[in-house]
CSV table of C-alpha atoms in Angstrom, one decimal:
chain,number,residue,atom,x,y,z
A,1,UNK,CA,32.8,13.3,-31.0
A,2,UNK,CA,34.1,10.1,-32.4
A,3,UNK,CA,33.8,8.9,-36.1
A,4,UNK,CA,34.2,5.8,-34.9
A,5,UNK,CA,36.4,4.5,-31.5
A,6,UNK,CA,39.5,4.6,-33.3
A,7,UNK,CA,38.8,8.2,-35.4
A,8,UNK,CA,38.4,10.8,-33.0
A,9,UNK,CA,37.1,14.6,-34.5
A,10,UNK,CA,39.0,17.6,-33.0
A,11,UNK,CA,37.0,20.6,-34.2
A,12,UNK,CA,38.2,24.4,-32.6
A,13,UNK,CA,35.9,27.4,-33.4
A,14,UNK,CA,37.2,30.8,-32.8
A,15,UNK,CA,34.1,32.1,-31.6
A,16,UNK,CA,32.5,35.4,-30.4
A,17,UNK,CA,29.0,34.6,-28.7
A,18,UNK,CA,28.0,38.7,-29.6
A,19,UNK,CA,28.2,37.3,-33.4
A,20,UNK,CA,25.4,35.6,-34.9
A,21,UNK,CA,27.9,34.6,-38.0
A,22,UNK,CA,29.7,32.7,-35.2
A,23,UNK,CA,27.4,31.4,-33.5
A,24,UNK,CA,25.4,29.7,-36.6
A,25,UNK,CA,28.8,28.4,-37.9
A,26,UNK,CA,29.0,26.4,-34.1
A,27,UNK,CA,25.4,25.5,-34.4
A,28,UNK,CA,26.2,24.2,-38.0
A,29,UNK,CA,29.4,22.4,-36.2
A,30,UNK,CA,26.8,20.4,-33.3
A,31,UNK,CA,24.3,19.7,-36.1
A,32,UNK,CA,26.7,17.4,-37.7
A,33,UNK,CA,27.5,15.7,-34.2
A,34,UNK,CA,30.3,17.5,-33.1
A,35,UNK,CA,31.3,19.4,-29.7
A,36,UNK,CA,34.0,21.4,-30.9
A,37,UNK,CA,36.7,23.2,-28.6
A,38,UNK,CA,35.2,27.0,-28.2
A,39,UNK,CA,37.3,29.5,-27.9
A,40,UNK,CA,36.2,32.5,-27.4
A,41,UNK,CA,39.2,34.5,-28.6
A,42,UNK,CA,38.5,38.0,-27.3
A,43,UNK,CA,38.9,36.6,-23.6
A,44,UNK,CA,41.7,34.2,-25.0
A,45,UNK,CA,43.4,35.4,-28.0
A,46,UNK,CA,45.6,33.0,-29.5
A,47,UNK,CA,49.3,33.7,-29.4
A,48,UNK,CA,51.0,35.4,-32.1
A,49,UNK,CA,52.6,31.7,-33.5
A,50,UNK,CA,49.0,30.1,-33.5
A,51,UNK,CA,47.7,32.9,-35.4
A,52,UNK,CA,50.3,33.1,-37.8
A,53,UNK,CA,49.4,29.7,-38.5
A,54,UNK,CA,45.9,29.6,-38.5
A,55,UNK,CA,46.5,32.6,-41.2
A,56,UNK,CA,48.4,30.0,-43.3
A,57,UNK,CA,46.2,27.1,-42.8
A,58,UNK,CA,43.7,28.9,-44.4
A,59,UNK,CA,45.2,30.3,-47.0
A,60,UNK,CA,44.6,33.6,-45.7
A,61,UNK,CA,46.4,36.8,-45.6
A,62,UNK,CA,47.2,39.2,-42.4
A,63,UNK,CA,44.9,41.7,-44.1
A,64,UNK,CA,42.3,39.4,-45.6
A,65,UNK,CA,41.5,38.2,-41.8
A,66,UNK,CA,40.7,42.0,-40.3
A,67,UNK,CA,37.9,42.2,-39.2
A,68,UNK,CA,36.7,46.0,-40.1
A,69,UNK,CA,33.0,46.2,-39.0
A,70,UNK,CA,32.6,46.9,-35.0
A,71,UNK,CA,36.7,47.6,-34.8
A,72,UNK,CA,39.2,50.5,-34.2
A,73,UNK,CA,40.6,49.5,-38.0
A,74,UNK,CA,40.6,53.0,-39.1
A,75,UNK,CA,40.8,54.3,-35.9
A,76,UNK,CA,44.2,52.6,-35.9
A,77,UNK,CA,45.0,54.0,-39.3
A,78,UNK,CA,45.4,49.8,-40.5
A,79,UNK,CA,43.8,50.5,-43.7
A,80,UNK,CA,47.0,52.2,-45.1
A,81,UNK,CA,48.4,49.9,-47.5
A,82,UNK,CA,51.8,50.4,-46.4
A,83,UNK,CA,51.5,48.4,-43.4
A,84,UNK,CA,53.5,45.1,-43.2
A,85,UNK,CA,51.8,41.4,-42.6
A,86,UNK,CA,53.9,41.6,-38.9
A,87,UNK,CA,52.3,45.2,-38.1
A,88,UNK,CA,48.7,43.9,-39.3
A,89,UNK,CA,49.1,40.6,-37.0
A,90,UNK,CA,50.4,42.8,-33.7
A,91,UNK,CA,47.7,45.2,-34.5
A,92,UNK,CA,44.9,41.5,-33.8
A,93,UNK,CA,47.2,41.0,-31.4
A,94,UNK,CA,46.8,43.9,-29.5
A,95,UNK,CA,43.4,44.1,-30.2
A,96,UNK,CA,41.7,40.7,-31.1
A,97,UNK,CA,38.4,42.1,-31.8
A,98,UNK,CA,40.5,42.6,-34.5
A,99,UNK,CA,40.4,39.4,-35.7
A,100,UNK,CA,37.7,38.2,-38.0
A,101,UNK,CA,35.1,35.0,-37.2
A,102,UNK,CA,34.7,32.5,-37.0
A,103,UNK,CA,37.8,30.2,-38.0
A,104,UNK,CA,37.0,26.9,-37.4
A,105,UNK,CA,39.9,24.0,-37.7
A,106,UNK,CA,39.3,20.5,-38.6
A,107,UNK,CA,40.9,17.5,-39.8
A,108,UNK,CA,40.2,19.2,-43.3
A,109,UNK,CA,41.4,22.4,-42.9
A,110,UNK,CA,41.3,25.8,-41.3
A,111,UNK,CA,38.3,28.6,-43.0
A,112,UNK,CA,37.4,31.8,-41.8
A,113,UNK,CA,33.6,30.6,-41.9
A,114,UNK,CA,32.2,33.4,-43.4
A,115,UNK,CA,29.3,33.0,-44.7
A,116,UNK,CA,28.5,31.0,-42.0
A,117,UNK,CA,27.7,27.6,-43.6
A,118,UNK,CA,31.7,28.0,-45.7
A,119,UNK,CA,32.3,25.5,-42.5
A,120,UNK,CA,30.2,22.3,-44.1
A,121,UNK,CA,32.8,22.2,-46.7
A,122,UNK,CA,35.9,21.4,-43.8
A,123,UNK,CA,33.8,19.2,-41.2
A,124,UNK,CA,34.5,15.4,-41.5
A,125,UNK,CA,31.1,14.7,-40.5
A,126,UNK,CA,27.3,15.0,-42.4
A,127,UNK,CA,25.4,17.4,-40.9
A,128,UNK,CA,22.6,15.6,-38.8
A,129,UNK,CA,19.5,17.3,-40.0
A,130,UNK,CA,17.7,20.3,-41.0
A,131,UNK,CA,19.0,23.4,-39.9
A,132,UNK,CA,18.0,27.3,-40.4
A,133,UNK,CA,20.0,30.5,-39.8
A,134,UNK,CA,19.1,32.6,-37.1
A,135,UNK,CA,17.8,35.1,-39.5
A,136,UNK,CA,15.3,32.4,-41.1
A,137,UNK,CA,17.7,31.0,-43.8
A,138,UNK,CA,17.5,27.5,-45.0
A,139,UNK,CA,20.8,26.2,-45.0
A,140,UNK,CA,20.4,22.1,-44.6
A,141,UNK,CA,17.1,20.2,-45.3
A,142,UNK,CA,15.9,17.5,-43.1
A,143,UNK,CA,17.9,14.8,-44.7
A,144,UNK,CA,20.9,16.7,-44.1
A,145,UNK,CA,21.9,18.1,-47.5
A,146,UNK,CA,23.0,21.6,-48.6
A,147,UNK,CA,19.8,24.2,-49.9
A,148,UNK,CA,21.0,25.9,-52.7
């Protein structure tokens, strides 16, 4: 997608296609014109530099990106507080269903996109019409503006 020929838009989505949080969010990301980069990071993880950042770039914490529901978290024992930021991040690294998604980057910024429509406040573009959650949820009405 270009904003114009001389303003490309380089959207990535950390995506799980089993997620229907994720898969809204990417639906959200095409309704405002946009083909992002999909990755889906359980096949391809990102490596332990990229996720560091990604962390970072969204202001996030090691621990506030776990993903607990559907993991081995307490399997792993990684709720005990005593674990360090590097011990959290090799945990998603050795398990990146460990990970929690979607994070989306953009021009604006990098957000773990939960709720699902937390990405219209980082995509460049308007969103190009109506669009409703897969549970039934209005989220943009047809003229391409936020429900509240």
């Amino acid at each position: 997608m270009l904003l114009s020929e001389d303003h490309p838009v380089d959207v990535v989505i950390y995506h799980n296609p089993e997620c229907g949080t994720s898969r809204n969010t990417l639906a959200m990301i095409r309704n405002a014109g946009i083909e992002p980069h999909i990755v889906e990071y359980l096949k391809t993880p990102p490596a332990r530099s990229l996720l560091l950042q990604l962390i970072v770039r969204a202001g996030l914490t090691p621990k506030q990106l776990l993903r607990e529901k559907g993991t081995p978290l307490a399997d792993l024992g990684l709720e005990d507080p005593s674990l360090s930021d590097g011990q959290l991040v090799d945990a998603m690294m050795a398990h990146p269903i460990l990970i929690n998604r979607p994070l989306v980057v953009t021009p604006l910024g990098v957000k773990l996109c939960r709720p699902s429509e937390a990405v219209l406040d980082i995509l460049p573009t308007p969103q190009g019409g109506a669009f409703t959650k897969e549970d039934g949820e209005r989220v943009i009405d047809a003229q391409g503006h936020r429900v509240i």
